[in-house]
mmCIF file of C-alpha atoms in Angstrom:
data_model
loop_
_atom_site.group_PDB
_atom_site.id
_atom_site.type_symbol
_atom_site.label_atom_id
_atom_site.label_comp_id
_atom_site.label_asym_id
_atom_site.label_seq_id
_atom_site.Cartn_x
_atom_site.Cartn_y
_atom_site.Cartn_z
ATOM 1 C CA UNK A 1 14.516 36.042 16.631
ATOM 2 C CA UNK A 2 11.215 37.911 16.342
ATOM 3 C CA UNK A 3 8.514 37.275 13.773
ATOM 4 C CA UNK A 4 9.321 40.693 12.289
ATOM 5 C CA UNK A 5 12.898 39.607 11.704
ATOM 6 C CA UNK A 6 11.630 36.433 10.053
ATOM 7 C CA UNK A 7 9.495 38.500 7.666
ATOM 8 C CA UNK A 8 12.381 40.844 6.924
ATOM 9 C CA UNK A 9 14.564 37.811 6.213
ATOM 10 C CA UNK A 10 12.100 35.965 3.988
ATOM 11 C CA UNK A 11 10.874 38.896 1.897
ATOM 12 C CA UNK A 12 14.339 40.169 0.771
ATOM 13 C CA UNK A 13 15.344 36.569 0.073
ATOM 14 C CA UNK A 14 12.358 36.084 -2.215
ATOM 15 C CA UNK A 15 13.076 39.444 -3.862
ATOM 16 C CA UNK A 16 16.542 38.118 -4.639
ATOM 17 C CA UNK A 17 14.955 35.029 -6.202
ATOM 18 C CA UNK A 18 12.578 37.179 -8.253
ATOM 19 C CA UNK A 19 15.048 39.771 -9.513
ATOM 20 C CA UNK A 20 18.392 37.931 -9.557
ATOM 21 C CA UNK A 21 17.913 34.156 -9.745
ATOM 22 C CA UNK A 22 15.142 34.474 -12.322
ATOM 23 C CA UNK A 23 17.669 36.089 -14.702
ATOM 24 C CA UNK A 24 20.071 33.127 -14.408
ATOM 25 C CA UNK A 25 19.595 30.263 -16.921
ATOM 26 C CA UNK A 26 17.239 27.611 -15.618
ATOM 27 C CA UNK A 27 18.556 24.318 -14.304
ATOM 28 C CA UNK A 28 21.686 23.751 -12.231
ATOM 29 C CA UNK A 29 23.037 27.348 -12.539
ATOM 30 C CA UNK A 30 19.801 28.829 -11.144
ATOM 31 C CA UNK A 31 19.591 26.092 -8.506
ATOM 32 C CA UNK A 32 23.118 26.949 -7.327
ATOM 33 C CA UNK A 33 22.138 30.618 -7.063
ATOM 34 C CA UNK A 34 19.319 29.587 -4.705
ATOM 35 C CA UNK A 35 21.503 27.575 -2.302
ATOM 36 C CA UNK A 36 22.088 30.519 0.110
ATOM 37 C CA UNK A 37 18.320 31.005 0.298
ATOM 38 C CA UNK A 38 17.828 27.297 1.023
ATOM 39 C CA UNK A 39 20.355 27.536 3.847
ATOM 40 C CA UNK A 40 18.664 30.598 5.354
ATOM 41 C CA UNK A 41 15.204 29.031 5.132
ATOM 42 C CA UNK A 42 16.544 25.874 6.777
ATOM 43 C CA UNK A 43 17.928 27.621 9.862
ATOM 44 C CA UNK A 44 15.063 30.104 10.419
ATOM 45 C CA UNK A 45 12.973 27.757 12.631
ATOM 46 C CA UNK A 46 15.918 27.401 15.026
ATOM 47 C CA UNK A 47 15.416 30.969 16.245
ATOM 48 C CA UNK A 48 11.826 30.586 17.449
ATOM 49 C CA UNK A 49 11.014 29.868 21.083
ATOM 50 C CA UNK A 50 7.364 29.155 20.246
ATOM 51 C CA UNK A 51 6.648 25.534 19.303
ATOM 52 C CA UNK A 52 3.652 26.534 17.194
ATOM 53 C CA UNK A 53 5.504 29.240 15.243
ATOM 54 C CA UNK A 54 8.410 26.845 14.765
ATOM 55 C CA UNK A 55 6.079 24.248 13.251
ATOM 56 C CA UNK A 56 4.384 26.793 10.980
ATOM 57 C CA UNK A 57 7.696 28.267 9.800
ATOM 58 C CA UNK A 58 9.199 24.834 9.127
ATOM 59 C CA UNK A 59 6.118 23.746 7.203
ATOM 60 C CA UNK A 60 5.644 26.928 5.162
ATOM 61 C CA UNK A 61 9.210 28.126 4.630
ATOM 62 C CA UNK A 62 11.682 25.309 5.283
ATOM 63 C CA UNK A 63 9.543 22.732 3.479
ATOM 64 C CA UNK A 64 7.075 24.167 0.978
ATOM 65 C CA UNK A 65 8.932 27.361 0.049
ATOM 66 C CA UNK A 66 12.177 25.498 -0.640
ATOM 67 C CA UNK A 67 10.369 22.861 -2.701
ATOM 68 C CA UNK A 68 8.605 25.579 -4.717
ATOM 69 C CA UNK A 69 11.945 27.288 -5.325
ATOM 70 C CA UNK A 70 13.478 24.004 -6.496
ATOM 71 C CA UNK A 71 10.724 23.834 -9.121
ATOM 72 C CA UNK A 72 11.321 27.514 -9.892
ATOM 73 C CA UNK A 73 14.979 26.710 -10.601
ATOM 74 C CA UNK A 74 13.834 24.482 -13.468
ATOM 75 C CA UNK A 75 11.085 26.831 -14.733
ATOM 76 C CA UNK A 76 8.308 24.753 -13.225
ATOM 77 C CA UNK A 77 5.766 25.061 -10.462
ATOM 78 C CA UNK A 78 3.531 27.846 -9.161
ATOM 79 C CA UNK A 79 6.248 30.542 -9.127
ATOM 80 C CA UNK A 80 6.580 30.547 -12.922
ATOM 81 C CA UNK A 81 4.442 32.805 -15.098
ATOM 82 C CA UNK A 82 1.028 31.665 -16.235
ATOM 83 C CA UNK A 83 1.753 29.656 -19.376
ATOM 84 C CA UNK A 84 -1.780 30.047 -20.744
ATOM 85 C CA UNK A 85 -1.429 33.772 -21.389
ATOM 86 C CA UNK A 86 2.329 34.298 -20.870
ATOM 87 C CA UNK A 87 1.603 36.734 -18.057
ATOM 88 C CA UNK A 88 4.522 37.072 -15.659
ATOM 89 C CA UNK A 89 3.427 37.069 -12.037
ATOM 90 C CA UNK A 90 4.074 40.202 -10.015
ATOM 91 C CA UNK A 91 6.489 40.404 -7.093
ATOM 92 C CA UNK A 92 3.721 40.475 -4.408
ATOM 93 C CA UNK A 93 2.105 37.392 -5.958
ATOM 94 C CA UNK A 94 5.498 35.656 -6.166
ATOM 95 C CA UNK A 95 6.222 36.336 -2.487
ATOM 96 C CA UNK A 96 2.720 35.299 -1.387
ATOM 97 C CA UNK A 97 2.777 32.008 -3.280
ATOM 98 C CA UNK A 98 6.311 31.193 -2.125
ATOM 99 C CA UNK A 99 5.956 32.119 1.540
ATOM 100 C CA UNK A 100 2.403 31.024 2.318
ATOM 101 C CA UNK A 101 1.127 27.410 2.347
ATOM 102 C CA UNK A 102 -1.253 28.055 -0.532
ATOM 103 C CA UNK A 103 -2.400 26.046 -3.517
ATOM 104 C CA UNK A 104 -3.175 28.687 -6.097
ATOM 105 C CA UNK A 105 -4.411 28.998 -9.646
ATOM 106 C CA UNK A 106 -4.693 31.931 -12.012
ATOM 107 C CA UNK A 107 -7.836 30.497 -13.595
ATOM 108 C CA UNK A 108 -11.107 31.226 -11.759
ATOM 109 C CA UNK A 109 -13.012 28.053 -10.931
ATOM 110 C CA UNK A 110 -16.769 28.718 -10.619
ATOM 111 C CA UNK A 111 -17.348 25.090 -9.585
ATOM 112 C CA UNK A 112 -14.850 25.167 -6.734
ATOM 113 C CA UNK A 113 -16.226 23.399 -3.685
ATOM 114 C CA UNK A 114 -16.184 24.662 -0.130
ATOM 115 C CA UNK A 115 -17.472 21.509 1.595
ATOM 116 C CA UNK A 116 -17.214 22.767 5.152
ATOM 117 C CA UNK A 117 -17.647 26.479 5.814
ATOM 118 C CA UNK A 118 -14.921 28.333 7.664
ATOM 119 C CA UNK A 119 -17.431 29.338 10.328
ATOM 120 C CA UNK A 120 -18.351 25.702 11.012
ATOM 121 C CA UNK A 121 -14.675 24.740 11.123
ATOM 122 C CA UNK A 122 -14.020 27.462 13.670
ATOM 123 C CA UNK A 123 -16.907 26.281 15.831
ATOM 124 C CA UNK A 124 -15.786 22.627 15.756
ATOM 125 C CA UNK A 125 -12.170 23.585 16.401
ATOM 126 C CA UNK A 126 -13.192 25.833 19.311
ATOM 127 C CA UNK A 127 -15.240 23.030 20.885
ATOM 128 C CA UNK A 128 -12.409 20.494 20.554
ATOM 129 C CA UNK A 129 -9.896 23.016 21.840
ATOM 130 C CA UNK A 130 -12.031 23.660 24.907
ATOM 131 C CA UNK A 131 -12.425 19.927 25.575
ATOM 132 C CA UNK A 132 -8.738 19.090 25.165
ATOM 133 C CA UNK A 133 -7.388 22.078 27.085
ATOM 134 C CA UNK A 134 -9.721 21.878 30.073
ATOM 135 C CA UNK A 135 -11.030 18.307 30.231
ATOM 136 C CA UNK A 136 -8.161 16.228 28.857
ATOM 137 C CA UNK A 137 -7.663 14.311 32.104
ATOM 138 C CA UNK A 138 -11.283 13.171 32.035
ATOM 139 C CA UNK A 139 -11.100 11.699 28.520
ATOM 140 C CA UNK A 140 -9.648 8.393 27.362
ATOM 141 C CA UNK A 141 -6.163 8.985 25.847
ATOM 142 C CA UNK A 142 -7.143 7.312 22.555
ATOM 143 C CA UNK A 143 -10.109 9.657 22.188
ATOM 144 C CA UNK A 144 -7.804 12.609 22.807
ATOM 145 C CA UNK A 145 -5.610 11.437 19.933
ATOM 146 C CA UNK A 146 -8.662 11.146 17.680
ATOM 147 C CA UNK A 147 -9.501 14.744 18.616
ATOM 148 C CA UNK A 148 -5.928 15.643 17.646
ATOM 149 C CA UNK A 149 -6.487 14.075 14.216
ATOM 150 C CA UNK A 150 -9.590 16.183 13.621
ATOM 151 C CA UNK A 151 -7.884 19.315 14.930
ATOM 152 C CA UNK A 152 -4.928 18.897 12.572
ATOM 153 C CA UNK A 153 -7.317 18.708 9.620
ATOM 154 C CA UNK A 154 -9.218 21.783 10.818
ATOM 155 C CA UNK A 155 -6.041 23.712 11.621
ATOM 156 C CA UNK A 156 -4.718 23.244 8.087
ATOM 157 C CA UNK A 157 -7.937 24.574 6.597
ATOM 158 C CA UNK A 158 -8.080 27.478 9.062
ATOM 159 C CA UNK A 159 -4.482 28.448 8.258
ATOM 160 C CA UNK A 160 -5.318 28.444 4.556
ATOM 161 C CA UNK A 161 -8.365 30.616 5.250
ATOM 162 C CA UNK A 162 -6.163 33.006 7.203
ATOM 163 C CA UNK A 163 -3.617 33.054 4.345
ATOM 164 C CA UNK A 164 -6.458 33.720 1.919
ATOM 165 C CA UNK A 165 -7.591 36.624 4.111
ATOM 166 C CA UNK A 166 -4.095 38.130 3.982
ATOM 167 C CA UNK A 167 -3.753 37.686 0.213
ATOM 168 C CA UNK A 168 -7.197 38.918 -0.800
ATOM 169 C CA UNK A 169 -8.195 41.496 1.801
ATOM 170 C CA UNK A 170 -4.884 42.996 2.902
ATOM 171 C CA UNK A 171 -2.626 42.533 -0.138
ATOM 172 C CA UNK A 172 -5.580 42.728 -2.571
ATOM 173 C CA UNK A 173 -3.980 40.205 -4.932
ATOM 174 C CA UNK A 174 -6.036 38.723 -7.734
ATOM 175 C CA UNK A 175 -5.257 35.021 -7.361
ATOM 176 C CA UNK A 176 -7.521 32.071 -6.741
ATOM 177 C CA UNK A 177 -6.893 30.069 -3.553
ATOM 178 C CA UNK A 178 -7.705 26.379 -3.893
ATOM 179 C CA UNK A 179 -9.107 24.396 -0.987
ATOM 180 C CA UNK A 180 -6.323 22.607 0.924
ATOM 181 C CA UNK A 181 -8.378 19.421 1.234
ATOM 182 C CA UNK A 182 -11.439 17.763 -0.269
ATOM 183 C CA UNK A 183 -13.512 16.119 2.451
ATOM 184 C CA UNK A 184 -10.929 13.478 3.466
ATOM 185 C CA UNK A 185 -13.463 11.954 5.871
ATOM 186 C CA UNK A 186 -15.370 10.749 2.766
ATOM 187 C CA UNK A 187 -12.359 8.917 1.291
ATOM 188 C CA UNK A 188 -13.161 5.527 -0.209
ATOM 189 C CA UNK A 189 -9.591 4.157 -0.262
ATOM 190 C CA UNK A 190 -6.031 5.001 0.701
ATOM 191 C CA UNK A 191 -5.398 6.088 -2.884
ATOM 192 C CA UNK A 192 -8.384 8.420 -2.673
ATOM 193 C CA UNK A 193 -7.317 9.754 0.738
ATOM 194 C CA UNK A 194 -3.669 10.499 -0.039
ATOM 195 C CA UNK A 195 -3.953 11.345 -3.720
ATOM 196 C CA UNK A 196 -7.155 13.352 -4.026
ATOM 197 C CA UNK A 197 -8.418 14.480 -0.624
ATOM 198 C CA UNK A 198 -5.906 14.990 2.207
ATOM 199 C CA UNK A 199 -3.686 18.107 2.377
ATOM 200 C CA UNK A 200 -3.673 18.771 -1.351
ATOM 201 C CA UNK A 201 -1.225 21.641 -0.924
ATOM 202 C CA UNK A 202 1.488 19.180 0.090
ATOM 203 C CA UNK A 203 0.279 16.490 -2.322
ATOM 204 C CA UNK A 204 0.510 18.871 -5.271
ATOM 205 C CA UNK A 205 3.994 20.048 -4.272
ATOM 206 C CA UNK A 206 5.351 16.527 -3.736
ATOM 207 C CA UNK A 207 3.883 15.327 -7.017
ATOM 208 C CA UNK A 208 6.021 17.785 -8.989
ATOM 209 C CA UNK A 209 9.155 17.746 -6.823
ATOM 210 C CA UNK A 210 9.420 14.033 -6.022
ATOM 211 C CA UNK A 211 6.909 11.750 -7.743
ATOM 212 C CA UNK A 212 7.233 12.990 -11.333
ATOM 213 C CA UNK A 213 11.073 13.224 -11.411
ATOM 214 C CA UNK A 214 11.558 9.777 -9.803
ATOM 215 C CA UNK A 215 9.000 8.165 -12.106
ATOM 216 C CA UNK A 216 10.599 9.773 -15.162
ATOM 217 C CA UNK A 217 14.121 8.661 -14.190
ATOM 218 C CA UNK A 218 13.084 5.049 -13.489
ATOM 219 C CA UNK A 219 10.593 4.661 -16.341
ATOM 220 C CA UNK A 220 13.071 3.190 -18.822
ATOM 221 C CA UNK A 221 15.007 1.309 -16.135
ATOM 222 C CA UNK A 222 12.399 -0.794 -14.317
ATOM 223 C CA UNK A 223 9.275 -0.280 -16.407
ATOM 224 C CA UNK A 224 6.118 1.789 -15.976
ATOM 225 C CA UNK A 225 4.474 -0.150 -13.140
ATOM 226 C CA UNK A 226 7.476 -0.332 -10.837
ATOM 227 C CA UNK A 227 8.542 3.198 -11.717
ATOM 228 C CA UNK A 228 5.161 4.422 -10.482
ATOM 229 C CA UNK A 229 5.355 2.344 -7.303
ATOM 230 C CA UNK A 230 8.924 3.457 -6.612
ATOM 231 C CA UNK A 231 7.962 7.086 -7.175
ATOM 232 C CA UNK A 232 5.040 6.714 -4.754
ATOM 233 C CA UNK A 233 7.277 5.181 -2.081
ATOM 234 C CA UNK A 234 9.863 7.928 -2.622
ATOM 235 C CA UNK A 235 7.111 10.528 -2.197
ATOM 236 C CA UNK A 236 5.924 9.000 1.080
ATOM 237 C CA UNK A 237 9.536 8.750 2.263
ATOM 238 C CA UNK A 238 10.213 12.426 1.578
ATOM 239 C CA UNK A 239 6.930 13.391 3.244
ATOM 240 C CA UNK A 240 7.877 11.332 6.297
ATOM 241 C CA UNK A 241 11.338 12.885 6.486
ATOM 242 C CA UNK A 242 9.938 16.405 6.209
ATOM 243 C CA UNK A 243 7.464 15.684 9.013
ATOM 244 C CA UNK A 244 10.369 14.349 11.064
ATOM 245 C CA UNK A 245 12.192 17.624 10.366
ATOM 246 C CA UNK A 246 9.225 19.645 11.613
ATOM 247 C CA UNK A 247 9.139 17.761 14.901
ATOM 248 C CA UNK A 248 12.942 17.836 15.155
ATOM 249 C CA UNK A 249 12.762 21.634 15.251
ATOM 250 C CA UNK A 250 9.697 21.655 17.509
ATOM 251 C CA UNK A 251 11.363 19.190 19.922
ATOM 252 C CA UNK A 252 14.420 21.474 20.223
ATOM 253 C CA UNK A 253 16.694 19.147 18.310
ATOM 254 C CA UNK A 254 15.634 15.897 19.987
ATOM 255 C CA UNK A 255 16.757 12.873 17.981
ATOM 256 C CA UNK A 256 13.946 11.676 15.659
ATOM 257 C CA UNK A 257 12.549 8.255 16.512
ATOM 258 C CA UNK A 258 11.668 7.361 12.920
ATOM 259 C CA UNK A 259 8.075 6.541 13.850
ATOM 260 C CA UNK A 260 6.613 9.296 11.706
ATOM 261 C CA UNK A 261 8.650 8.183 8.690
ATOM 262 C CA UNK A 262 7.494 4.645 9.449
ATOM 263 C CA UNK A 263 3.889 5.845 9.397
ATOM 264 C CA UNK A 264 4.259 7.307 5.907
ATOM 265 C CA UNK A 265 6.255 4.370 4.545
ATOM 266 C CA UNK A 266 3.641 1.947 5.881
ATOM 267 C CA UNK A 267 0.947 3.862 4.019
ATOM 268 C CA UNK A 268 3.092 3.969 0.905
ATOM 269 C CA UNK A 269 3.451 0.192 0.945
ATOM 270 C CA UNK A 270 -0.237 -0.355 1.718
ATOM 271 C CA UNK A 271 -1.182 2.015 -1.089
ATOM 272 C CA UNK A 272 0.978 0.022 -3.508
ATOM 273 C CA UNK A 273 -0.714 -3.219 -2.426
ATOM 274 C CA UNK A 274 -4.156 -1.618 -2.684
ATOM 275 C CA UNK A 275 -3.510 -0.482 -6.260
ATOM 276 C CA UNK A 276 -2.303 -3.933 -7.329
ATOM 277 C CA UNK A 277 -5.277 -5.645 -5.670
ATOM 278 C CA UNK A 278 -7.673 -3.322 -7.484
ATOM 279 C CA UNK A 279 -5.997 -4.140 -10.791
ATOM 280 C CA UNK A 280 -6.113 -7.865 -10.095
ATOM 281 C CA UNK A 281 -9.802 -7.813 -9.167
ATOM 282 C CA UNK A 282 -10.672 -5.550 -12.120
ATOM 283 C CA UNK A 283 -13.604 -4.019 -10.236
ATOM 284 C CA UNK A 284 -15.364 -7.411 -9.949
ATOM 285 C CA UNK A 285 -15.129 -7.709 -6.161
ATOM 286 C CA UNK A 286 -14.567 -4.103 -5.123
ATOM 287 C CA UNK A 287 -16.124 -3.154 -1.802
ATOM 288 C CA UNK A 288 -18.826 -0.464 -1.818
ATOM 289 C CA UNK A 289 -17.763 2.981 -0.649
ATOM 290 C CA UNK A 290 -19.827 2.694 2.528
ATOM 291 C CA UNK A 291 -17.579 -0.197 3.558
ATOM 292 C CA UNK A 292 -14.206 0.715 2.034
ATOM 293 C CA UNK A 293 -14.457 4.342 3.205
ATOM 294 C CA UNK A 294 -14.622 3.680 6.961
ATOM 295 C CA UNK A 295 -11.963 0.979 6.569
ATOM 296 C CA UNK A 296 -9.576 3.375 4.806
ATOM 297 C CA UNK A 297 -10.140 6.325 7.153
ATOM 298 C CA UNK A 298 -10.090 3.987 10.160
ATOM 299 C CA UNK A 299 -6.757 2.557 9.039
ATOM 300 C CA UNK A 300 -5.304 6.062 8.738
ATOM 301 C CA UNK A 301 -6.517 7.007 12.218
ATOM 302 C CA UNK A 302 -5.395 3.766 13.916
ATOM 303 C CA UNK A 303 -1.900 3.879 12.387
ATOM 304 C CA UNK A 304 -1.629 7.576 13.273
ATOM 305 C CA UNK A 305 -2.443 6.739 16.898
ATOM 306 C CA UNK A 306 0.317 4.129 16.913
ATOM 307 C CA UNK A 307 3.042 5.875 14.916
ATOM 308 C CA UNK A 308 2.336 9.544 14.152
ATOM 309 C CA UNK A 309 1.231 10.997 17.485
ATOM 310 C CA UNK A 310 3.523 9.243 20.049
ATOM 311 C CA UNK A 311 6.619 11.298 19.060
ATOM 312 C CA UNK A 312 4.535 14.464 19.429
ATOM 313 C CA UNK A 313 3.171 13.737 22.897
ATOM 314 C CA UNK A 314 6.303 12.029 24.243
ATOM 315 C CA UNK A 315 8.028 15.306 25.170
ATOM 316 C CA UNK A 316 4.884 17.292 25.897
ATOM 317 C CA UNK A 317 5.057 19.168 22.616
ATOM 318 C CA UNK A 318 1.332 18.672 22.053
ATOM 319 C CA UNK A 319 0.483 20.532 25.254
ATOM 320 C CA UNK A 320 2.831 23.417 24.403
ATOM 321 C CA UNK A 321 1.339 23.778 20.946
ATOM 322 C CA UNK A 322 -2.216 23.535 22.269
ATOM 323 C CA UNK A 323 -1.618 26.295 24.815
ATOM 324 C CA UNK A 324 -0.102 28.569 22.167
ATOM 325 C CA UNK A 325 -2.792 27.772 19.605
ATOM 326 C CA UNK A 326 -5.472 28.344 22.231
ATOM 327 C CA UNK A 327 -4.058 31.788 22.990
ATOM 328 C CA UNK A 328 -3.783 32.691 19.293
ATOM 329 C CA UNK A 329 -7.176 31.220 18.530
ATOM 330 C CA UNK A 330 -8.901 33.314 21.194
ATOM 331 C CA UNK A 331 -7.422 36.394 19.531
ATOM 332 C CA UNK A 332 -8.122 35.373 15.936
ATOM 333 C CA UNK A 333 -11.482 33.655 16.080
ATOM 334 C CA UNK A 334 -13.491 36.874 16.269
ATOM 335 C CA UNK A 335 -11.476 38.371 13.422
ATOM 336 C CA UNK A 336 -11.882 35.204 11.376
ATOM 337 C CA UNK A 337 -15.626 35.093 11.962
ATOM 338 C CA UNK A 338 -15.897 38.722 10.889
ATOM 339 C CA UNK A 339 -13.917 37.901 7.760
ATOM 340 C CA UNK A 340 -16.068 34.859 6.973
ATOM 341 C CA UNK A 341 -19.278 36.880 7.329
ATOM 342 C CA UNK A 342 -17.849 39.712 5.232
ATOM 343 C CA UNK A 343 -16.592 37.247 2.594
ATOM 344 C CA UNK A 344 -19.987 35.525 2.389
ATOM 345 C CA UNK A 345 -21.779 38.833 1.959
ATOM 346 C CA UNK A 346 -19.393 39.965 -0.790
ATOM 347 C CA UNK A 347 -19.441 36.588 -2.520
ATOM 348 C CA UNK A 348 -23.014 35.476 -2.042
ATOM 349 C CA UNK A 349 -23.429 31.906 -3.265
ATOM 350 C CA UNK A 350 -19.693 31.113 -3.056
#
């Protein structure tokens, strides 16, 4: 199935959601009307031969788009009109927000940070790509995995920049694109890393689709504290399962090992312990950020080396993705650099 067919499948499906499902009463009736769309979005990655395009489609469409549409079924989330001025979003904005991995807002934020410029990200990514593609055999395997960690962070930001380019410069839509992350390398704790810095697009989506509903359901059953902890664990579990799904598609249906889910559940449990320890100490013995930060980020990296990356490299998927990304990157980097320069000129001081 070609990428054109994917587009022509996704866009009419979202038009159906906009024109038909939106007219159905919110809740279960609207959710039922969306089930055929969920099925279509679930099987789309099966028709790609490219590992990279399969991963992107699973992440953007099978995961985030379906979760956004679940919120839409209950009149919540980014696909619902702007409540502050009761302005209904247009069809192009609806499709862009649903189909692209964006974290958007309709309120301009003059204080929005751009901690690492897109140009610098491209340079760092290009250097790491060159090292991994052509000198991998000369580097210690653990160092290669650390490079993978950095490249995943950069790739997410670059994809968001590319999505922003499409939305603003080609579709000319007037929406604000939020940064997908907030300097995760400066995290001072696991709570800071997962809740406020790393991959905020996913964090924001999971907060409304998993964390809030689970916490609300359990609040009067097991109390506030345990409802929050249970909701956090449920969020990490769902995140782990969705990552397993991505690599299930990328690995051509290979049976998941559960290591990736184990990675997220381990962090969920450690985060719960960290929160309780902070409460018990009441800030009296809290480590300074210069100490707790490297410990937190180091723990994320070490556990990722042990649990997150092995399923990826076991079947050579990492090499397939790197080759495809390298080919795409060579084509896009000049265009992206031109866009960054143009964007900086037009938005001087941004």
